[in-house]
Coordinates of N, CA and C and ligand atoms in Angstrom, one line a residue:
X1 N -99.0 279.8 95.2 CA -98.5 278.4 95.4 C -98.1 277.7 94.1
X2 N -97.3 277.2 94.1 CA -96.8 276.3 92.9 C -96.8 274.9 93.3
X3 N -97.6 274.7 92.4 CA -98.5 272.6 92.3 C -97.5 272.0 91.5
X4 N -96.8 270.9 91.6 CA -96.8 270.4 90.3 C -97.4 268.5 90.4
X5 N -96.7 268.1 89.3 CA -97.1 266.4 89.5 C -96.7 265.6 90.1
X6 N -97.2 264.9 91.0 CA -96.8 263.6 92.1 C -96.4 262.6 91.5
X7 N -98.1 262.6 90.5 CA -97.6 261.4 90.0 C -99.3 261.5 89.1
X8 N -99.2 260.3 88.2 CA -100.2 260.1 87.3 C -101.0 258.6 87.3
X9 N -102.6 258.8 86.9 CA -103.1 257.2 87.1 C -103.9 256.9 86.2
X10 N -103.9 256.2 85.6 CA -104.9 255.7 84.2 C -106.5 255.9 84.7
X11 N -106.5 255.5 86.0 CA -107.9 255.4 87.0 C -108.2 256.0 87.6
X12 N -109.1 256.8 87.7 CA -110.0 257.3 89.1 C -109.9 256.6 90.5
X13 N -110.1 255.7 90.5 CA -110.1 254.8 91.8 C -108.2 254.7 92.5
X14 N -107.3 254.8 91.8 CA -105.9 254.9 92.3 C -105.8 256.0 92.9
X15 N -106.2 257.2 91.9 CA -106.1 258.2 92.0 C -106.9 258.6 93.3
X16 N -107.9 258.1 93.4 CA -108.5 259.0 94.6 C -108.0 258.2 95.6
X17 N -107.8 256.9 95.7 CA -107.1 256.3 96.6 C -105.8 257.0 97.2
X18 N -105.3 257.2 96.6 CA -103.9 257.9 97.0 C -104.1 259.6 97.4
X19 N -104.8 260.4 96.6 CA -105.6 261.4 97.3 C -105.5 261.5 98.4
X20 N -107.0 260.1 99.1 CA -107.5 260.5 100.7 C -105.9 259.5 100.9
X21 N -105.1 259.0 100.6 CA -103.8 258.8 101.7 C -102.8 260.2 102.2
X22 N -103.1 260.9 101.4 CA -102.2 262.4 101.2 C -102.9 263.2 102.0
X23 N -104.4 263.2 101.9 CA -105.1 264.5 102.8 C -105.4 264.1 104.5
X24 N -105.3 262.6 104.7 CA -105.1 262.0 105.8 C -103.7 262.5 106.6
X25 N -102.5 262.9 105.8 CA -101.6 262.8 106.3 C -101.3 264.7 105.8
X26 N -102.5 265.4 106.0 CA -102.3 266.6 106.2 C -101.4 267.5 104.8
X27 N -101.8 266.5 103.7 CA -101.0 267.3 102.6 C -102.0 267.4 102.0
X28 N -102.0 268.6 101.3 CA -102.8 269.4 100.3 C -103.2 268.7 98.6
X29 N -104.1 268.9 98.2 CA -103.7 267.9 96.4 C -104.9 268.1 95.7
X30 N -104.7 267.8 94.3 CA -106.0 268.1 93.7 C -105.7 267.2 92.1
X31 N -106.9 266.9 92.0 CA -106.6 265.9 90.5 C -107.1 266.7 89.2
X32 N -106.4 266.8 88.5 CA -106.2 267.2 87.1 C -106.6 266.2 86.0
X33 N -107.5 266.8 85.5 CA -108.2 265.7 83.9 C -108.9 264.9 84.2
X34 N -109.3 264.9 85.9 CA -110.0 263.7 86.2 C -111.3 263.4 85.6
X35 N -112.1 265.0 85.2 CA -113.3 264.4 84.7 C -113.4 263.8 83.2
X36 N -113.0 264.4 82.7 CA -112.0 264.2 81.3 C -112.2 262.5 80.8
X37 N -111.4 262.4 81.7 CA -110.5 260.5 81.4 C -111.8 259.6 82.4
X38 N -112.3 260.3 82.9 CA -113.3 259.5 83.5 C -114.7 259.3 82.7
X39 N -115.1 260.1 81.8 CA -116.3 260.4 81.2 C -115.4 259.3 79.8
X40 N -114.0 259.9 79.2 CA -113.9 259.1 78.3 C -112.5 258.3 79.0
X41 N -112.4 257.3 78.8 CA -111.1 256.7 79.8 C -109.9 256.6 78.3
X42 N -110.6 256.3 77.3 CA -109.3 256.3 76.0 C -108.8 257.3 75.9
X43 N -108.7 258.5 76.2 CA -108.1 259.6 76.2 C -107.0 259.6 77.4
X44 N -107.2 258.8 77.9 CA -106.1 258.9 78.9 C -104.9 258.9 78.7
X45 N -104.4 257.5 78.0 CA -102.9 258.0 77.0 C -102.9 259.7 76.3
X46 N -103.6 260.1 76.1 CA -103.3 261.3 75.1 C -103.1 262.3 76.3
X47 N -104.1 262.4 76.9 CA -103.8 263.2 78.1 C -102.7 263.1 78.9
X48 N -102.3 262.7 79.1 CA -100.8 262.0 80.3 C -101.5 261.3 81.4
X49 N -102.9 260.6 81.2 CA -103.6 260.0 82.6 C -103.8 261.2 83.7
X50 N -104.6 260.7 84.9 CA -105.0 261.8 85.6 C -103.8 262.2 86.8
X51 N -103.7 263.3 87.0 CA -102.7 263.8 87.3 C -102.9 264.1 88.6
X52 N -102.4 264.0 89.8 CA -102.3 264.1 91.1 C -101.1 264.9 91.4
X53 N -101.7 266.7 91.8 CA -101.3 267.9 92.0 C -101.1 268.0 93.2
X54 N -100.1 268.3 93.7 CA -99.4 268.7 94.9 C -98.8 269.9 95.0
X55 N -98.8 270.5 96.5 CA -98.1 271.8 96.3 C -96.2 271.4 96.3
X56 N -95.6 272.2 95.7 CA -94.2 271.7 95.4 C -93.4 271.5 96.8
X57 N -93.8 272.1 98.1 CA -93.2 271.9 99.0 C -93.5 270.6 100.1
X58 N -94.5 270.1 99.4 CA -94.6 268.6 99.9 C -94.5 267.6 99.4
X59 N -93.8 267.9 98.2 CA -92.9 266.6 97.4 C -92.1 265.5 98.2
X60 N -91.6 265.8 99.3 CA -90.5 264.9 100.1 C -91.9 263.9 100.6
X61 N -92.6 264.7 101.6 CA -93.4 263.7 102.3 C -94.6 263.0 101.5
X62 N -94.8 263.9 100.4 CA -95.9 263.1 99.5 C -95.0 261.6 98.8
X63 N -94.1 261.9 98.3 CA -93.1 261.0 98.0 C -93.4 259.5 98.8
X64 N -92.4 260.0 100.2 CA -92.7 259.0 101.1 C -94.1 258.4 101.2
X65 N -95.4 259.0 101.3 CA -96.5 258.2 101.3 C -96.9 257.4 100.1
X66 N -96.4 258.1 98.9 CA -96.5 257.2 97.5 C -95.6 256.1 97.5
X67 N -94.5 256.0 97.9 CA -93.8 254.9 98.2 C -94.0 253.7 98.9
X68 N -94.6 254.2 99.8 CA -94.8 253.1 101.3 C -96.6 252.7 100.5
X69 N -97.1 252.9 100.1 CA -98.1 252.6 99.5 C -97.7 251.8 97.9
X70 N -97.3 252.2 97.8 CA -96.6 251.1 96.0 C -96.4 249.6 96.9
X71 N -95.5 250.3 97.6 CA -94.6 248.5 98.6 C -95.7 247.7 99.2
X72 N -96.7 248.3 99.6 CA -97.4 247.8 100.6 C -98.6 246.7 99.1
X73 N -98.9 247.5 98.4 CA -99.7 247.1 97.3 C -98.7 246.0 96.2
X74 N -97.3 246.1 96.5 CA -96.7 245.4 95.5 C -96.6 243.9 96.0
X75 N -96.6 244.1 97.6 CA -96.4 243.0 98.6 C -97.7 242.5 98.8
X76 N -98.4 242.9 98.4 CA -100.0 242.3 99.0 C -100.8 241.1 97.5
X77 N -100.0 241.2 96.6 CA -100.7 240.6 95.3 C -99.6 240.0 94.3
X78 N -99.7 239.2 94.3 CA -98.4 238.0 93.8 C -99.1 237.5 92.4
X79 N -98.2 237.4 91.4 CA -98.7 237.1 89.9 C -99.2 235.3 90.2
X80 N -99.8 234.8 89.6 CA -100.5 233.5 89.8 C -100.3 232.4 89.1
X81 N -99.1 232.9 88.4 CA -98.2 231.9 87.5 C -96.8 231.7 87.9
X82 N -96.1 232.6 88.2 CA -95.0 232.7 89.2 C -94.5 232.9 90.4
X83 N -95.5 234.0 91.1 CA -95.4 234.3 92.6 C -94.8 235.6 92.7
X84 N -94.6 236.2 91.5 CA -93.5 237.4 91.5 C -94.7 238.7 92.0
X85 N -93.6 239.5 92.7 CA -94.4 240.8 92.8 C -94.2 241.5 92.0
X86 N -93.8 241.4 91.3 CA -93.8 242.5 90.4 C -94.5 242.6 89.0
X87 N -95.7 242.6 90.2 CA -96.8 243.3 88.7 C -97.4 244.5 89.1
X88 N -98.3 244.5 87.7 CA -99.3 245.6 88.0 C -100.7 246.0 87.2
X89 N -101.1 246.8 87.9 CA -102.7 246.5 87.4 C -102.2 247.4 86.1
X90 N -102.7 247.2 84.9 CA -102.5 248.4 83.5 C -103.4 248.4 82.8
X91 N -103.6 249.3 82.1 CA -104.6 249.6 81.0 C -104.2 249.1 80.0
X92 N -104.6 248.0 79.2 CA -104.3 247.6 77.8 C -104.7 248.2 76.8
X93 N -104.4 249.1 75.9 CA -104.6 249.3 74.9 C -104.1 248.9 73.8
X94 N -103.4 248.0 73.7 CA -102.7 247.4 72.2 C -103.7 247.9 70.7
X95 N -105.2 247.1 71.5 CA -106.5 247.0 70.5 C -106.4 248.1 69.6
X96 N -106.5 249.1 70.5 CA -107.2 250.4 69.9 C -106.1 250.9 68.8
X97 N -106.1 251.2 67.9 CA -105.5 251.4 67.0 C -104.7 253.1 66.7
X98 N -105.8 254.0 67.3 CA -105.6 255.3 67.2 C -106.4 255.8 68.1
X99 N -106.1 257.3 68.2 CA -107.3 258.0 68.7 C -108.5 257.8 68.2
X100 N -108.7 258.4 67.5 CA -109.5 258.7 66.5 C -110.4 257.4 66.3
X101 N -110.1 256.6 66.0 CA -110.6 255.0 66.4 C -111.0 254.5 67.6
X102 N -110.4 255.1 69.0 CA -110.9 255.2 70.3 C -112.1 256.0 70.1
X103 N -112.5 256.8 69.8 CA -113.1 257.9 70.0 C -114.7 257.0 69.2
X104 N -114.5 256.9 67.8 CA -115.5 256.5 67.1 C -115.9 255.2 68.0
X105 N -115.1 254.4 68.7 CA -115.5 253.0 69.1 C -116.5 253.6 70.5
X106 N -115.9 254.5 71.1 CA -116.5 255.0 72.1 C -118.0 255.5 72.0
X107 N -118.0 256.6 70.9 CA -119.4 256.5 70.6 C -120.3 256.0 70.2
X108 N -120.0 254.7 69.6 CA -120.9 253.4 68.9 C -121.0 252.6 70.0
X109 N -120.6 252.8 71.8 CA -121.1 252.4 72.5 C -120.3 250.9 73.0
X110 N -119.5 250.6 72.2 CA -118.7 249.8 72.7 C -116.8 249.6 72.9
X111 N -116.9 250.9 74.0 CA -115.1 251.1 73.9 C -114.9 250.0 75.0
X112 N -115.6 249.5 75.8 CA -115.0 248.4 76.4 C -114.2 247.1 76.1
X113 N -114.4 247.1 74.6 CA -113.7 246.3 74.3 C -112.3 246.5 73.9
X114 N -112.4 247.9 73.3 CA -110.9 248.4 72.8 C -109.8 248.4 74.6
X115 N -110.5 248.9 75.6 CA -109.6 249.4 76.7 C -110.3 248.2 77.4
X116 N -108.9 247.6 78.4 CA -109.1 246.4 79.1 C -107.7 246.8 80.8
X117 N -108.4 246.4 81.4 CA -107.7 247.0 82.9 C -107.8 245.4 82.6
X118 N -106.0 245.0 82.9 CA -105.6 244.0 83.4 C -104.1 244.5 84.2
X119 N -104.2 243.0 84.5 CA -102.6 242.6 85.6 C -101.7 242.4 84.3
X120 N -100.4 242.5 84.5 CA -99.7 242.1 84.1 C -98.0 241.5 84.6
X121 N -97.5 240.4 84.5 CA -96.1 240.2 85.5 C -95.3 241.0 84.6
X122 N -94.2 241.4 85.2 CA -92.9 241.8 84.4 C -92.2 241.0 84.5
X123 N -92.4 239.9 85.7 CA -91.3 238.9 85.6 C -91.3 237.9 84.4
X124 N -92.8 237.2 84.3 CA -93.0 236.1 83.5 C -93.8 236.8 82.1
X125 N -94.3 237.9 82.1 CA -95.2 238.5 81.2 C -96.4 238.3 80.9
X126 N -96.5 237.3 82.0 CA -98.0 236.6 81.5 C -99.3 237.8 81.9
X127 N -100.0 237.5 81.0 CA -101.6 238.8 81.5 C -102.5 237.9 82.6
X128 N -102.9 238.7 83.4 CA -104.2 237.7 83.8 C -105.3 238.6 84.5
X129 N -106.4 238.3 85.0 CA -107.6 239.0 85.3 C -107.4 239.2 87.1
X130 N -106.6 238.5 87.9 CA -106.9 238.5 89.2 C -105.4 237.8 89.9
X131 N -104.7 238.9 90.7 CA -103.6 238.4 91.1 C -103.9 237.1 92.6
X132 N -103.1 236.9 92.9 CA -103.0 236.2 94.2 C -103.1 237.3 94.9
X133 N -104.1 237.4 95.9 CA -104.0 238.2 97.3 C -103.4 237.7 98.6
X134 N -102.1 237.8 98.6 CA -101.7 237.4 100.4 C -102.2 237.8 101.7
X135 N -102.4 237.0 102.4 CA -103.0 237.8 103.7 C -102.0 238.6 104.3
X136 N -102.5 239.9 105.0 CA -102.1 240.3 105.7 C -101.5 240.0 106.7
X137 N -101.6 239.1 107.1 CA -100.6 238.3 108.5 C -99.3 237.9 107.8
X138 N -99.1 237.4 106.8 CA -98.2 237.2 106.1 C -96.6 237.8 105.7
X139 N -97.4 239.2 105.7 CA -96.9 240.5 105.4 C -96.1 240.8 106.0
X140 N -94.4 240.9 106.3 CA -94.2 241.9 107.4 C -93.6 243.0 106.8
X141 N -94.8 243.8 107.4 CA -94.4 245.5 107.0 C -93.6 245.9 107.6
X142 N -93.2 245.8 108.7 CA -92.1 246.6 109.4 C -90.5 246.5 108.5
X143 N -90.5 245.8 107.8 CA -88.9 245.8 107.4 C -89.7 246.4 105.6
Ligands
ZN201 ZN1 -95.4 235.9 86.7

Protein backbone atom coordinates (compact mmCIF):
# COMPACT_ATOMS: atom_id res chain seq x y z
CA UNK A 1 0.00 0.00 0.00
CA UNK A 2 1.27 3.40 -0.67
CA UNK A 3 0.59 6.17 2.31
CA UNK A 4 1.39 9.40 1.62
CA UNK A 5 0.63 12.99 3.43
CA UNK A 6 -2.84 14.44 4.15
CA UNK A 7 -1.71 16.91 5.77
CA UNK A 8 0.59 18.20 8.69
CA UNK A 9 0.05 19.66 12.47
CA UNK A 10 2.32 21.45 14.82
CA UNK A 11 0.00 19.49 17.55
CA UNK A 12 -0.89 16.37 18.82
CA UNK A 13 -4.34 17.33 19.74
CA UNK A 14 -5.32 18.50 15.81
CA UNK A 15 -3.65 15.77 14.70
CA UNK A 16 -5.41 13.18 16.62
CA UNK A 17 -8.46 15.13 16.24
CA UNK A 18 -8.64 14.79 12.71
CA UNK A 19 -7.37 11.05 12.95
CA UNK A 20 -10.53 9.82 14.98
CA UNK A 21 -12.65 12.11 12.11
CA UNK A 22 -10.98 9.83 9.31
CA UNK A 23 -11.29 6.42 11.14
CA UNK A 24 -14.95 7.31 12.02
CA UNK A 25 -15.57 7.61 8.44
CA UNK A 26 -13.94 4.22 7.69
CA UNK A 27 -10.53 5.54 6.36
CA UNK A 28 -7.33 4.10 7.30
CA UNK A 29 -4.23 6.63 8.73
CA UNK A 30 -1.48 6.75 10.93
CA UNK A 31 0.69 9.68 12.41
CA UNK A 32 4.29 10.14 11.63
CA UNK A 33 6.82 11.99 14.08
CA UNK A 34 4.25 12.15 16.47
CA UNK A 35 6.31 10.91 19.32
CA UNK A 36 9.17 12.93 18.25
CA UNK A 37 7.47 16.55 18.30
CA UNK A 38 5.44 15.61 21.16
CA UNK A 39 8.30 14.69 23.65
CA UNK A 40 10.21 17.85 22.02
CA UNK A 41 7.51 20.20 20.30
CA UNK A 42 10.60 22.70 18.83
CA UNK A 43 11.51 20.28 16.55
CA UNK A 44 8.54 20.45 14.83
CA UNK A 45 9.48 23.12 12.25
CA UNK A 46 12.52 21.02 11.47
CA UNK A 47 10.65 17.97 11.13
CA UNK A 48 7.74 19.18 8.76
CA UNK A 49 5.25 18.94 12.02
CA UNK A 50 3.38 15.70 12.60
CA UNK A 51 2.37 14.16 9.59
CA UNK A 52 -1.02 12.47 9.05
CA UNK A 53 -0.56 9.30 6.67
CA UNK A 54 -3.18 8.12 4.52
CA UNK A 55 -3.43 5.32 2.11
CA UNK A 56 -3.09 7.16 -1.47
CA UNK A 57 -6.46 5.95 -2.56
CA UNK A 58 -8.40 7.81 -0.04
CA UNK A 59 -7.05 11.13 -0.73
CA UNK A 60 -10.56 12.33 -2.48
CA UNK A 61 -12.64 11.41 0.67
CA UNK A 62 -9.97 12.17 3.22
CA UNK A 63 -9.77 15.56 1.47
CA UNK A 64 -13.35 16.07 1.80
CA UNK A 65 -13.43 15.39 5.58
CA UNK A 66 -10.33 17.79 6.08
CA UNK A 67 -12.18 20.38 4.44
CA UNK A 68 -15.58 20.25 5.94
CA UNK A 69 -13.71 20.23 9.20
CA UNK A 70 -11.30 23.48 8.44
CA UNK A 71 -14.90 25.30 7.55
CA UNK A 72 -16.71 24.09 10.32
CA UNK A 73 -13.64 25.17 12.84
CA UNK A 74 -13.07 28.45 10.75
CA UNK A 75 -16.79 29.29 11.26
CA UNK A 76 -17.00 28.48 14.88
CA UNK A 77 -14.19 31.16 16.23
CA UNK A 78 -14.12 34.78 15.16
CA UNK A 79 -10.86 37.05 15.83
CA UNK A 80 -11.99 39.46 18.88
CA UNK A 81 -10.77 42.54 17.43
CA UNK A 82 -12.44 42.32 14.03
CA UNK A 83 -14.88 39.43 13.78
CA UNK A 84 -12.90 37.98 10.84
CA UNK A 85 -12.69 34.20 10.42
CA UNK A 86 -9.85 33.98 9.29
CA UNK A 87 -7.67 32.92 11.77
CA UNK A 88 -5.74 30.42 13.24
CA UNK A 89 -4.45 28.75 16.08
CA UNK A 90 -0.17 28.75 15.36
CA UNK A 91 2.85 28.01 16.86
CA UNK A 92 4.92 31.12 17.44
CA UNK A 93 8.33 30.69 17.17
CA UNK A 94 9.75 34.06 16.19
CA UNK A 95 11.62 33.82 19.91
CA UNK A 96 13.57 30.93 19.32
CA UNK A 97 16.45 31.88 17.44
CA UNK A 98 17.75 28.42 16.01
CA UNK A 99 17.67 24.92 16.61
CA UNK A 100 20.23 24.54 18.38
CA UNK A 101 19.04 27.26 20.78
CA UNK A 102 15.62 25.37 20.94
CA UNK A 103 17.23 22.50 21.93
CA UNK A 104 19.59 24.00 24.74
CA UNK A 105 16.41 26.13 26.03
CA UNK A 106 14.59 22.81 26.16
CA UNK A 107 16.89 21.20 28.32
CA UNK A 108 17.48 23.93 30.90
CA UNK A 109 13.80 23.33 31.33
CA UNK A 110 12.34 26.29 30.16
CA UNK A 111 11.23 25.87 26.27
CA UNK A 112 7.90 27.25 27.12
CA UNK A 113 8.84 30.33 26.75
CA UNK A 114 10.65 30.13 23.41
CA UNK A 115 7.33 28.14 21.72
CA UNK A 116 3.94 29.94 22.30
CA UNK A 117 0.49 28.30 20.66
CA UNK A 118 -1.43 31.37 19.83
CA UNK A 119 -4.37 32.72 17.49
CA UNK A 120 -3.49 34.81 15.07
CA UNK A 121 -6.02 37.06 12.37
CA UNK A 122 -4.82 37.36 8.87
CA UNK A 123 -7.19 39.89 8.42
CA UNK A 124 -6.12 42.44 11.12
CA UNK A 125 -2.87 40.61 12.29
CA UNK A 126 -3.45 41.08 15.55
CA UNK A 127 -2.19 38.00 18.10
CA UNK A 128 -4.36 37.06 20.88
CA UNK A 129 -4.76 34.16 23.49
CA UNK A 130 -8.64 33.28 22.90
CA UNK A 131 -10.88 33.71 19.87
CA UNK A 132 -14.57 34.52 19.99
CA UNK A 133 -16.55 31.25 20.11
CA UNK A 134 -19.97 31.41 18.16
CA UNK A 135 -22.65 29.36 19.16
CA UNK A 136 -23.58 26.67 17.34
CA UNK A 137 -27.14 27.76 16.67
CA UNK A 138 -25.71 30.52 14.89
CA UNK A 139 -23.93 28.52 12.43
CA UNK A 140 -25.58 27.42 9.41
CA UNK A 141 -23.81 24.45 8.20
CA UNK A 142 -25.90 23.40 5.61
CA UNK A 143 -24.72 26.04 3.00
ZN1 LIG B 1 -8.85 40.48 13.27
Amino acid sequence: MDFIILETFDNYIDAHLMMGRLEEAGIKCWLKDEDTITLAPMLGNALGGIKLMINKNDIDDANKILNELKEIKRKSFACPYCSSHNIEYITSSRKTGNIISSILTWLMGSYAIGIKQTWRCFNCNKEFDEPVELNKEDLNMSE
